[in-house]
Coordinates of C-alpha atoms in Angstrom, one line a residue:
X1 CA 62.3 54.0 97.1
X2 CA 65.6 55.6 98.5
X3 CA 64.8 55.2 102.0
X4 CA 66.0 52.2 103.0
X5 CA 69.7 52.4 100.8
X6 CA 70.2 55.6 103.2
X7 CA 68.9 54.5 106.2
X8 CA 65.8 56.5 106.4
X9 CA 62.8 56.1 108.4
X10 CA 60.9 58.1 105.3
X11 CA 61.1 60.5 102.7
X12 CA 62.8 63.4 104.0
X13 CA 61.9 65.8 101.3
X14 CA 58.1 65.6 100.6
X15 CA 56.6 69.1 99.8
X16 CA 53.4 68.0 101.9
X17 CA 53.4 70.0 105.0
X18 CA 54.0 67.7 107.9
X19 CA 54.3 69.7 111.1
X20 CA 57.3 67.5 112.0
X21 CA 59.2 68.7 109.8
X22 CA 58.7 72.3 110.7
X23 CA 61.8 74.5 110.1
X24 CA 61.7 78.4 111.3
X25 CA 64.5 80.3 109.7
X26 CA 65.2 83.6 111.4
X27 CA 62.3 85.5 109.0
X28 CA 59.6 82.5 109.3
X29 CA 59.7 83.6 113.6
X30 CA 59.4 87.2 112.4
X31 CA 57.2 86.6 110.3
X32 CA 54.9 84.6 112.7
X33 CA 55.5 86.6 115.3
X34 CA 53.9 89.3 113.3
X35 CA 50.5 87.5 112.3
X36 CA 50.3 86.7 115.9
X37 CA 50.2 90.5 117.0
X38 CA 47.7 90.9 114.7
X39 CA 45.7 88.6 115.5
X40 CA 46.0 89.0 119.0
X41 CA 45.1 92.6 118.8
X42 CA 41.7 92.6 116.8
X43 CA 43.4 94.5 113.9
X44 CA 41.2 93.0 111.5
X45 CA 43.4 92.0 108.4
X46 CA 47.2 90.4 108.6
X47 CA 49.3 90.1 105.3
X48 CA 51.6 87.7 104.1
X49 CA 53.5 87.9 101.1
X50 CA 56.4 85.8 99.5
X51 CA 57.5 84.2 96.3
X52 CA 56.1 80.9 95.4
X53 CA 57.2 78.4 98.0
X54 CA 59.1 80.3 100.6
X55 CA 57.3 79.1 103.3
X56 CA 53.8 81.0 103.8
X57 CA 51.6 78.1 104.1
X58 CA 54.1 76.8 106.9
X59 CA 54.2 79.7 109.5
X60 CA 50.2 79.9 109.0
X61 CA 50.0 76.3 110.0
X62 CA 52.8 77.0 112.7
X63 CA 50.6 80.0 113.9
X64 CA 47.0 77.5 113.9
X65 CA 49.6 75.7 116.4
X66 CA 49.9 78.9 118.6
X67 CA 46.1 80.3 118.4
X68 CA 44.7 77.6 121.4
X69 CA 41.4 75.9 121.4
X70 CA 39.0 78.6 121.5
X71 CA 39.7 79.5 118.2
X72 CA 37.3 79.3 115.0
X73 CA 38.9 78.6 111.7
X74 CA 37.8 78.9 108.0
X75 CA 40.8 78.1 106.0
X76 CA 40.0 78.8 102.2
X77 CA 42.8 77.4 99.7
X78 CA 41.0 78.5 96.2
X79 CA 40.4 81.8 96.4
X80 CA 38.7 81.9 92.5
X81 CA 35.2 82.9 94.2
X82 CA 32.8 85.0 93.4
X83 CA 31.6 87.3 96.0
X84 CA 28.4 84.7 96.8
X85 CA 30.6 81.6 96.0
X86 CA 33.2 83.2 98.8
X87 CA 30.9 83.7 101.4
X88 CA 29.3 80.3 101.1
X89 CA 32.5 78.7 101.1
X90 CA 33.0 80.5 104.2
X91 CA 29.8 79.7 106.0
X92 CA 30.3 75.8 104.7
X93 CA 33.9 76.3 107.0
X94 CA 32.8 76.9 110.0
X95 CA 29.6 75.0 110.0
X96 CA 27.3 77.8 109.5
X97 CA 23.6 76.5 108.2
X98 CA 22.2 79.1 105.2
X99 CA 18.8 78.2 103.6
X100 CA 19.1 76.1 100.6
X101 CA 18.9 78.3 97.6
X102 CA 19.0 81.7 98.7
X103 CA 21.2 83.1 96.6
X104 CA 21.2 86.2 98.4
X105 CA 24.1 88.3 99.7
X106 CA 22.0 88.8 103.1
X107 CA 21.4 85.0 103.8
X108 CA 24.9 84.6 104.1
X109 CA 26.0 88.3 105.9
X110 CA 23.3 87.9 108.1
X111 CA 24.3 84.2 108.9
X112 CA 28.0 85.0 109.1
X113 CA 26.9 87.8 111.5
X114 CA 24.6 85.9 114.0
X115 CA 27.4 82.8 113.8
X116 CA 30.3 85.5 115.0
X117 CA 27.9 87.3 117.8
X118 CA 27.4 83.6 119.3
X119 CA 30.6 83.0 119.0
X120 CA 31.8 85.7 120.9
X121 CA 29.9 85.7 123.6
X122 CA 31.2 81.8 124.6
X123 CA 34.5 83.5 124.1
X124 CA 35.8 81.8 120.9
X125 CA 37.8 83.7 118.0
X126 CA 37.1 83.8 115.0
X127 CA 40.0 83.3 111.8
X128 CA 39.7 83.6 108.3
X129 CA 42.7 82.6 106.2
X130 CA 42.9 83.3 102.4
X131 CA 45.6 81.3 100.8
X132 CA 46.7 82.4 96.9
X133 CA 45.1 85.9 98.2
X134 CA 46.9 87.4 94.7
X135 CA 43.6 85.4 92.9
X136 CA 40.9 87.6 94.3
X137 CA 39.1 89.8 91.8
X138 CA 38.9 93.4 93.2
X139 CA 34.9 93.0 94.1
X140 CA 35.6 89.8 96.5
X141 CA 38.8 92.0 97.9
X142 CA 36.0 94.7 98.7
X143 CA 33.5 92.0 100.2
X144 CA 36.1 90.9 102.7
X145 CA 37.1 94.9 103.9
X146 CA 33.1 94.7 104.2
X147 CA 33.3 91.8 106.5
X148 CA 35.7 93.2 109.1
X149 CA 32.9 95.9 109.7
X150 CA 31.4 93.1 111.6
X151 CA 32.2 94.0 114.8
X152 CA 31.2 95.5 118.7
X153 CA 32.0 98.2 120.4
X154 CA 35.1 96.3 121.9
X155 CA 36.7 94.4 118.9
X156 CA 36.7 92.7 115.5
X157 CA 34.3 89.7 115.0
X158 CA 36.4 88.1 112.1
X159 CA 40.4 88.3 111.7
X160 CA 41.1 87.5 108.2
X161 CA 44.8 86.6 106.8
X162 CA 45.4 86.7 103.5
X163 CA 48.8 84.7 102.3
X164 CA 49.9 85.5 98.3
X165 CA 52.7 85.9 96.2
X166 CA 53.8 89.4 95.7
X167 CA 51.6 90.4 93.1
X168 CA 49.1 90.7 95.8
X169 CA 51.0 94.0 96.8
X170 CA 50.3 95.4 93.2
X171 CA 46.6 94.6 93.9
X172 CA 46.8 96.0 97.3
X173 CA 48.0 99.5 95.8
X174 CA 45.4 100.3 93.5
X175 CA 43.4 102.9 94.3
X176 CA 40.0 101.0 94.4
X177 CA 41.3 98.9 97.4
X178 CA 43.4 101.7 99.3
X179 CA 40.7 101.4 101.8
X180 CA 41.4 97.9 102.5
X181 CA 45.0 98.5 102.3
X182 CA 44.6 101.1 105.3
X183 CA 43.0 98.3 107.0
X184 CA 46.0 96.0 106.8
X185 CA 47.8 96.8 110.6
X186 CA 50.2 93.9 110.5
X187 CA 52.2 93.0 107.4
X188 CA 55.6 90.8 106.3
X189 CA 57.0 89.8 103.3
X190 CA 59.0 86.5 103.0
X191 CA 62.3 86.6 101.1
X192 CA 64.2 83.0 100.5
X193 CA 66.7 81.7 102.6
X194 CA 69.8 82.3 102.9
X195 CA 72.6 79.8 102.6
X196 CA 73.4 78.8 105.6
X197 CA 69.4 78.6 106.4
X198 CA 68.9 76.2 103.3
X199 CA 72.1 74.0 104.6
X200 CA 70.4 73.7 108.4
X201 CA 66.8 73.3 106.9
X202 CA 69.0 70.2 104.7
X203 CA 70.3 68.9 107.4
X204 CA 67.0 69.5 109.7
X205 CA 64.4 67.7 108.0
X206 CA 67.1 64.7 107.1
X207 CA 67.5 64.4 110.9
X208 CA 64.3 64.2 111.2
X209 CA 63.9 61.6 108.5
X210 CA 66.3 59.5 110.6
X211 CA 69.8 60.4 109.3
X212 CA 72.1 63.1 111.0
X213 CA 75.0 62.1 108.7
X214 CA 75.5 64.6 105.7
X215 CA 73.9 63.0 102.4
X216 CA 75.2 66.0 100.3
X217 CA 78.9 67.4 99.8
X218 CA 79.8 70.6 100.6
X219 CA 79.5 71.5 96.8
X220 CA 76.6 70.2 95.9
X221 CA 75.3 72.3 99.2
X222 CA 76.6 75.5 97.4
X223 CA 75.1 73.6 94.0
X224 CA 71.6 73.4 95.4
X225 CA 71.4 77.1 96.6
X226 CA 72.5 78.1 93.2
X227 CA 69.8 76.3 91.9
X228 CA 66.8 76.8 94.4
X229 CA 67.7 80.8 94.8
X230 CA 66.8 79.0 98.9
X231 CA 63.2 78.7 97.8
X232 CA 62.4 75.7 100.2
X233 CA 59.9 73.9 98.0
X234 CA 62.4 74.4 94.7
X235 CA 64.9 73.0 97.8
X236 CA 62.4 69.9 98.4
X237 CA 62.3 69.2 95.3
X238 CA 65.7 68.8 94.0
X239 CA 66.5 67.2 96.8
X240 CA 64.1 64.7 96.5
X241 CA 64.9 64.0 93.0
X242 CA 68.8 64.2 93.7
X243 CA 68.9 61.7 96.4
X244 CA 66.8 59.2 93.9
X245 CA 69.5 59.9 91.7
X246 CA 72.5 58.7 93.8
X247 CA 70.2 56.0 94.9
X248 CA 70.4 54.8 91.6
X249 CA 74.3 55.1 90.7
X250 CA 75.1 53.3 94.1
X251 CA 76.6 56.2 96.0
X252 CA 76.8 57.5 99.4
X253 CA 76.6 61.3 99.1
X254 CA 74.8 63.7 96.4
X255 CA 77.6 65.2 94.6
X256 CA 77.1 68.1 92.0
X257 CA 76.6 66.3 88.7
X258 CA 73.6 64.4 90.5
X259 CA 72.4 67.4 91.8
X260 CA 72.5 69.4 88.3
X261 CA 71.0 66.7 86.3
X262 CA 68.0 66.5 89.0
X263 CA 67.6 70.0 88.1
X264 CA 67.5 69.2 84.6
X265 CA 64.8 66.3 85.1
X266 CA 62.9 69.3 86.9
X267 CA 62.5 71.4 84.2
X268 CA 61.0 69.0 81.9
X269 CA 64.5 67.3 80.5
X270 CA 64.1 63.2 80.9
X271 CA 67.0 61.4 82.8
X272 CA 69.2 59.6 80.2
X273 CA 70.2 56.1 80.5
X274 CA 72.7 54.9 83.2
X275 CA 74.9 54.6 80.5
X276 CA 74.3 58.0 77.9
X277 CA 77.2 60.1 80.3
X278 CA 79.7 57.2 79.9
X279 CA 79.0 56.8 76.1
X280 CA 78.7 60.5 75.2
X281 CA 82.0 61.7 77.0
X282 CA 83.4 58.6 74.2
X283 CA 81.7 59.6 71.6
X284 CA 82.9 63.1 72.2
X285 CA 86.7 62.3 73.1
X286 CA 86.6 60.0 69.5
X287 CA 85.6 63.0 67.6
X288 CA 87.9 64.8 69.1
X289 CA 90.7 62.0 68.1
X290 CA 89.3 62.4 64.5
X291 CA 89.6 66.3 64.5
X292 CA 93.1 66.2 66.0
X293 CA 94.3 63.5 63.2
X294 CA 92.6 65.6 60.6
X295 CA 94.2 68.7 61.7
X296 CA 97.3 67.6 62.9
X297 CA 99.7 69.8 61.5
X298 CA 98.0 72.8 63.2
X299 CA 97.0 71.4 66.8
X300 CA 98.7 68.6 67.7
X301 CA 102.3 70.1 67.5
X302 CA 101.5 71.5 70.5
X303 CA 100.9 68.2 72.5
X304 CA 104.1 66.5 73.4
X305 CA 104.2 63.0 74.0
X306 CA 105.8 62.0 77.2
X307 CA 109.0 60.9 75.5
X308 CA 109.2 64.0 73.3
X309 CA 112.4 66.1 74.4
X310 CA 111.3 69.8 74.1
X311 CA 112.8 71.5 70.9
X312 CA 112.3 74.9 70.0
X313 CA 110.2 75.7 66.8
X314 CA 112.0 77.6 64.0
X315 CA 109.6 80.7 64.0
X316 CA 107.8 81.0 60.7
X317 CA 105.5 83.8 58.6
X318 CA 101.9 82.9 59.8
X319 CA 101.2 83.2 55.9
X320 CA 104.3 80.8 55.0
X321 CA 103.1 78.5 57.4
X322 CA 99.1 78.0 56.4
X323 CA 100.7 77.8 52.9
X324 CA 103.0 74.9 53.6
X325 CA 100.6 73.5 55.9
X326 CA 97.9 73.4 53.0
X327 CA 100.3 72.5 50.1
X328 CA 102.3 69.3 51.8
X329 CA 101.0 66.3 53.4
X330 CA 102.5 66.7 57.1
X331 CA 103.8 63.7 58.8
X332 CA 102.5 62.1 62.1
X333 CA 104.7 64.5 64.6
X334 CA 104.8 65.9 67.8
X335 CA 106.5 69.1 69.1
X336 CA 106.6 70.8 72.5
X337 CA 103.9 73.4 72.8
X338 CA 105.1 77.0 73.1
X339 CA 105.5 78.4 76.7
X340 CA 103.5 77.3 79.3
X341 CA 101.3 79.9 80.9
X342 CA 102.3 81.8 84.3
X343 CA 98.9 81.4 85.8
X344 CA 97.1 78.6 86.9
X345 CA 93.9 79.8 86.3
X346 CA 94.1 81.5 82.7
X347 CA 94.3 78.2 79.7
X348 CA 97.0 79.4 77.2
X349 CA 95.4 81.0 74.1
X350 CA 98.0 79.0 72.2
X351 CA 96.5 75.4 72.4
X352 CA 92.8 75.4 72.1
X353 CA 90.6 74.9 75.3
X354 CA 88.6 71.5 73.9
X355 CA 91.8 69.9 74.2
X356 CA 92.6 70.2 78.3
X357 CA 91.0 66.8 78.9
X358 CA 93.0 65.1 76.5
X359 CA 96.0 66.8 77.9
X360 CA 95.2 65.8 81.3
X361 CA 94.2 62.1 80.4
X362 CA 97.8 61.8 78.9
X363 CA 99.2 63.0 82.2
X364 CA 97.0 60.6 84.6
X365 CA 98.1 57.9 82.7
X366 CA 101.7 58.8 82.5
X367 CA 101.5 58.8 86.7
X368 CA 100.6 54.7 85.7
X369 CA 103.8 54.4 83.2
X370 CA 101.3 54.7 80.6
X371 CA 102.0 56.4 77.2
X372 CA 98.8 57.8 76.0
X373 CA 97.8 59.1 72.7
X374 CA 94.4 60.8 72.1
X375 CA 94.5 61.4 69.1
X376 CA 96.0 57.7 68.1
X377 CA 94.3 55.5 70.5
X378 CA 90.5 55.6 71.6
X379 CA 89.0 57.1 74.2
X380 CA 90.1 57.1 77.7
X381 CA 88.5 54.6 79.7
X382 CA 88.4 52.1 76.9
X383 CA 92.3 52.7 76.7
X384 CA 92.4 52.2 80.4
X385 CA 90.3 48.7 80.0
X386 CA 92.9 47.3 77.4
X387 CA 95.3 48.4 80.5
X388 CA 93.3 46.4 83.0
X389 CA 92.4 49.4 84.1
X390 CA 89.1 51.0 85.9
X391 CA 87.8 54.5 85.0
X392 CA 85.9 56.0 88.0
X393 CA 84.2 59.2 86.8
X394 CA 82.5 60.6 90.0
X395 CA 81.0 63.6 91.8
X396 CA 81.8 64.1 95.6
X397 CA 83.9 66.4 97.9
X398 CA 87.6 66.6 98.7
X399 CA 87.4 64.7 101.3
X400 CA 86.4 62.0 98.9
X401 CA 88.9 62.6 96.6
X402 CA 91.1 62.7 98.7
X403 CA 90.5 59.2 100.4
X404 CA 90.9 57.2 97.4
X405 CA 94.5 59.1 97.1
X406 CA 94.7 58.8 93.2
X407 CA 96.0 61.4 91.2
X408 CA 92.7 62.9 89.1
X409 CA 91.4 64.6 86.2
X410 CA 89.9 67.7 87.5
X411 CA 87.5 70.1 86.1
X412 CA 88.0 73.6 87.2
X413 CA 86.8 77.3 86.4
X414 CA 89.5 80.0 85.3
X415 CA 89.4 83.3 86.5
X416 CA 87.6 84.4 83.2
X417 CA 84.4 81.7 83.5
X418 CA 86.5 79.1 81.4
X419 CA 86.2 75.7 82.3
X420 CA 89.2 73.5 81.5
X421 CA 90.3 69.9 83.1
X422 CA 94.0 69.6 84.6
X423 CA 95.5 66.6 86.7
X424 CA 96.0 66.6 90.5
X425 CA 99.7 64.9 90.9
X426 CA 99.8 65.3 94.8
X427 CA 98.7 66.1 98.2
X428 CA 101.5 67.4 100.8
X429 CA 99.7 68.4 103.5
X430 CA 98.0 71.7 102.4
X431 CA 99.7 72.1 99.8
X432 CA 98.6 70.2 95.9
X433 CA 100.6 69.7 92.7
X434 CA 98.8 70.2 89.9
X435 CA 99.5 69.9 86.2
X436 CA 97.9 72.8 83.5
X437 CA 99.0 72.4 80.1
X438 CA 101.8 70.6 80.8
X439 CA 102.9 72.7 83.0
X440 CA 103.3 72.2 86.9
X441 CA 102.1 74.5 89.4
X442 CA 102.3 74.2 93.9
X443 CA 99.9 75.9 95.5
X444 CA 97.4 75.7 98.7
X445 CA 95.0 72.8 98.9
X446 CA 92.1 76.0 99.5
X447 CA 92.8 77.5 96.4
X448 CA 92.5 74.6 94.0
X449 CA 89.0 73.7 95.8
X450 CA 87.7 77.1 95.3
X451 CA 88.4 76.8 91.8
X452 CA 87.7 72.7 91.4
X453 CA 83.9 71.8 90.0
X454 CA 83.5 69.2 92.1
X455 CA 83.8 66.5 89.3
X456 CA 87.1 64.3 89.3
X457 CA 88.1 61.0 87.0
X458 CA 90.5 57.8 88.6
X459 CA 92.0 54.8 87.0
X460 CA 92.3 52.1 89.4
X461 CA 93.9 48.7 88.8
X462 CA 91.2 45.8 88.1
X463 CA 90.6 43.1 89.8
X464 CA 91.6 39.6 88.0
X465 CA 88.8 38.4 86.0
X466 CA 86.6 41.5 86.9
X467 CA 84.0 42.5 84.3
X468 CA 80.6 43.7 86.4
X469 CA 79.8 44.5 90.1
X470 CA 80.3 41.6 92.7
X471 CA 77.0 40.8 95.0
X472 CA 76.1 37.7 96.7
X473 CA 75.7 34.8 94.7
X474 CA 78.3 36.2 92.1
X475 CA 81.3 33.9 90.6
X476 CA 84.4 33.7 89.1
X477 CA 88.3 34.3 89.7
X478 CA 87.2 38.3 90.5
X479 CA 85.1 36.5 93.9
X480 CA 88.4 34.1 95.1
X481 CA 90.2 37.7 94.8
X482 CA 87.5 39.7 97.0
X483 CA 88.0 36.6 99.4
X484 CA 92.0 36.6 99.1
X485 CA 91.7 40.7 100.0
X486 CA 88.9 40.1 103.0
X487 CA 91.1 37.6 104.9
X488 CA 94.2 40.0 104.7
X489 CA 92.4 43.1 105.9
X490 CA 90.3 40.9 108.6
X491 CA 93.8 39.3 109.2
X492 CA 91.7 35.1 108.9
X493 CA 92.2 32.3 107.2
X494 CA 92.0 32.6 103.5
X495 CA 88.5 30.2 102.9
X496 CA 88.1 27.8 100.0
X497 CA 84.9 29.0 97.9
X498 CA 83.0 26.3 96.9
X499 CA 82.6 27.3 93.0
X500 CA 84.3 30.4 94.1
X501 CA 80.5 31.9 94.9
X502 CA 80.2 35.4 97.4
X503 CA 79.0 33.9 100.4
X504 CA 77.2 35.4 103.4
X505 CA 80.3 35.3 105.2
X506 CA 81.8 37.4 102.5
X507 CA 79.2 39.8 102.4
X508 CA 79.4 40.7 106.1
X509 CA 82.8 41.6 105.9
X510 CA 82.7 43.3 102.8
X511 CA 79.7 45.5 104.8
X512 CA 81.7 46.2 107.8
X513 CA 84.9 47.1 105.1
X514 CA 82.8 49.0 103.4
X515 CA 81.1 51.1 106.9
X516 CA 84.4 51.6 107.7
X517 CA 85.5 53.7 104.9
X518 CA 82.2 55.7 104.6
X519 CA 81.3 54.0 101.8
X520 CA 77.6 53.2 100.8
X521 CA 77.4 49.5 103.2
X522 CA 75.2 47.5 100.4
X523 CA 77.5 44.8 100.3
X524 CA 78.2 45.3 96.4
X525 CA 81.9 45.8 95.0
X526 CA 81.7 47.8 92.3
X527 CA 84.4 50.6 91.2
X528 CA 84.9 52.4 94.7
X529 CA 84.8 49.7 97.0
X530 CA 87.7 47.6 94.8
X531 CA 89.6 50.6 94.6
X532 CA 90.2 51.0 98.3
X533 CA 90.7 47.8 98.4
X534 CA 93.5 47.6 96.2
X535 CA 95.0 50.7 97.9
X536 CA 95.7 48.8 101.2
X537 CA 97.5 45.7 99.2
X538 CA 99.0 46.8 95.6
X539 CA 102.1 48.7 96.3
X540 CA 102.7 49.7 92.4
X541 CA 99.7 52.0 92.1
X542 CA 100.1 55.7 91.8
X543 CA 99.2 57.8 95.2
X544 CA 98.8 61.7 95.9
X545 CA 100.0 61.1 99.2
X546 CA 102.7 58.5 101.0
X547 CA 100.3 56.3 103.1
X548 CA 101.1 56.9 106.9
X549 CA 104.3 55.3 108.2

């Protein structure tokens, strides 16, 4: 479904094991480099062990790869056999006839026998692989130690793998099967990958998809390894489901929010509506309003507005203070807060941690002249509408944020595991502004990102007459401004629109505008595209940066 919006030949992230998409960390080569010396040196059985999905399957197909032509296989994926049931199955791999209805443990030994003597004297090998090994009762365990006693003087008749997850070492270690542990000459177990192995396995099997351009940001790189522990079919998976995510919402890269709500769908929670984010982050920031109103005289004192001079607080008895507090109505005011805290990352005990997003909404819109007040006027983005402004609530990297040079609403993690919101004023180089509780802090660009969530709210101005996405075949005053914008950027004639309808003509250049500044090139204007618009032609808008020259 996603292929095509991303420019790829085919989905990147299937979990069914296409050779082409083949990636050997470090451990897979060890690990195959291991089943071949066994193999190669008649040692009977060769284990391999891992957690579900790290790969086990995928070296023993890479290893088929490397065995040659002359080699028999009996590849045996449900292992739930009974001793009779296994050998049959067996037999019924490699083409072995067995009379019909001799149900006999000597039909089949006997056939497997005579089949394996043949085959060794044309100079074939013979390899039995046992996927989901960790299934096999002890008596089919025993069978197969049986098996490898068909042999000649020289070497083994039958090479048997067994792949399974690590309870198959447990099994192994009882002392029924220690003989068929002794037995085992070559052995690995599989860990996950690391981090830097899941990022080039990412990046592999989207190259080989067709894409070599990154489709995730760098924290939604350090999201998914989080979240897949660098399992690579926990890693195909999320992926998968991520990337139909931002399919969906219109964007270019997988950003963090995407990638935690794929995990979510994963685990059996259903996506919500396009919409449910928007309308619950109201619904929460109106109950907050209502909470602040109701209990005004204890929290909102602390929350200045941005014409509020700072005056000290004549210090009262805490007891005094509920009393007067309970007893008298308290007016509609607003006092400084006490002092600000010293550290950036540590939210001040004094004003309660619900309230940093509120705080930091009244800052962004004070860098637009605006006087916001949260608990007086609704919720932010429909306060920014009645502005003719955008909200743009989005998931990406800094290099992202940094592009559409805003300032933002930032969600960050304190040094204690709090997570509070603050607003990015400026970019100077390496060096940010940032505002925390009202107050302002300088520090390096690094440090903020290693503390940011990846998350980040914008306001950006509206275009006139601008209520939904613009595509081709679109109308209205918002369409003559896209047109208006296009012909200053392209530096042509500004073009009469008959009915003021997005044209084909339109379209291109939007495309090309819209390639240019790494944005998703679908040819629809939604929030992103008219922001960066506006930034090369409205001088009045805030910026975190001075544009070049």
């Amino acid at each position: 479904m996603y292929n095509s919006y991303f420019g790829l030949t085919e989905a990147p992230f299937s979990i069914a094991p296409d050779p082409r998409y083949l990636y050997l960390s470090e451990q897979h080569k060890e690990a195959l480099a291991h089943l071949l010396y066994g193999i190669r040196n008649d040692n009977g059985f060769v284990l391999l062990t891992g957690e579900v999905g790290t790969g086990k399957t995928t070296v023993c197909r890479s290893l088929l790869d490397s065995l040659g032509p002359k080699t028999d296989l009996a590849f045996i994926l449900n292992p739930k056999y009974s001793v009779l049931e296994l050998l049959a199955a067996i037999c019924d791999e490699l083409g072995i006839p067995y009379p019909p209805g001799e149900r006999w443990l000597k039909v089949y030994i006997d056939a497997l026998n005579n089949h394996l003597l043949r085959s060794h004297a044309e100079g074939r090998q013979t390899v039995l692989i046992i996927d989901e090994a960790q299934n096999l009762s002890s008596d089919v365990l025993e069978q197969l130690r049986l098996l490898t006693n068909l042999e000649t003087n020289s070497r083994k008749l039958l090479q048997i793998i067994l792949l399974g997850q690590p309870e198959l070492l447990d099994m192994l270690a009882k002392p029924e099967l220690r003989q068929l542990a002794q037995r085992i000459t070559a052995r690995f177990h599989l860990g996950p990958l690391s981090q830097r192995e899941m990022q080039a396995y990412v990046q592999h099997r989207l190259t080989v998809a067709g894409v070599e351009r990154p489709l995730f940001t760098r924290r939604a790189l350090h999201r998914l390894y989080a979240l897949s522990q660098g399992i690579p079919r926990v890693i195909n998976l999320l992926c998968d489901r991520a990337l139909l995510g931002t399919y969906v919402q219109r964007r270019s890269r997988v950003g963090t929010a995407t990638l935690k709500q794929a995990a979510k769908e994963l685990r059996g929670h259903q996506r919500p509506p396009a919409w449910r984010p928007w309308a619950l982050g109201a619904l929460a920031l109106a109950l907050l309003a209502v909470a602040l109103v109701l209990w005004q005289p204890r929290l909102w004192p602390s929350l200045p507005t941005a014409s509020a001079e700072p005056k000290p607080l004549p210090a009262k008895p805490q007891q005094q203070a509920s009393q007067e507090a309970a007893s008298v109505p308290a007016p509609i005011v607003e006092a400084p807060p006490p002092a600000a805290p010293q550290d950036p990352w540590q939210w001040p005990e004094h004003i309660p941690l619900p309230l940093s997003q509120a705080i930091a909404f009244r800052t962004l819109f004070k860098q637009w002249h605006l006087d916001y007040k949260p608990a007086a006027q609704p919720a932010p983005c429909q306060f920014a509408k009645e502005q003719g402004l955008g909200c743009l609530i989005a998931d990406g990297d800094w290099q992202a944020l940094a592009a559409y040079n805003r300032p933002a609403v930032l969600q960050v993690e304190g040094e204690q595991g709090q997570s509070f919101y603050l607003t990015l004023l400026s970019i100077e180089g390496d060096k940010v502004k940032v505002l925390v509780a009202d107050q302002q802090f300088e520090m390096p660009s690094d440090e903020l990102r290693s503390h940011w969530q990846g998350n980040y709210s914008l306001l950006w101005r509206l275009p006139p007459g601008y209520d939904q996405p613009l595509r081709p075949g679109s109308q209205g005053l918002a369409v003559a401004w896209l047109e208006h914008q296009m012909a200053a950027i392209n530096q042509r004639q500004e073009r009469k629109l008959p009915e003021a309808t997005y044209d084909f003509v339109l379209f291109r250049d939007v495309k090309a505008f819209q390639f240019k500044e790494g944005l998703a090139a679908d040819g629809v204007v939604g929030p992103e595209t008219s922001m960066r618009l506006t930034a090369l032609t409205d001088g009045s808008v805030p910026l975190l940066a001075a544009p070049e020259g």
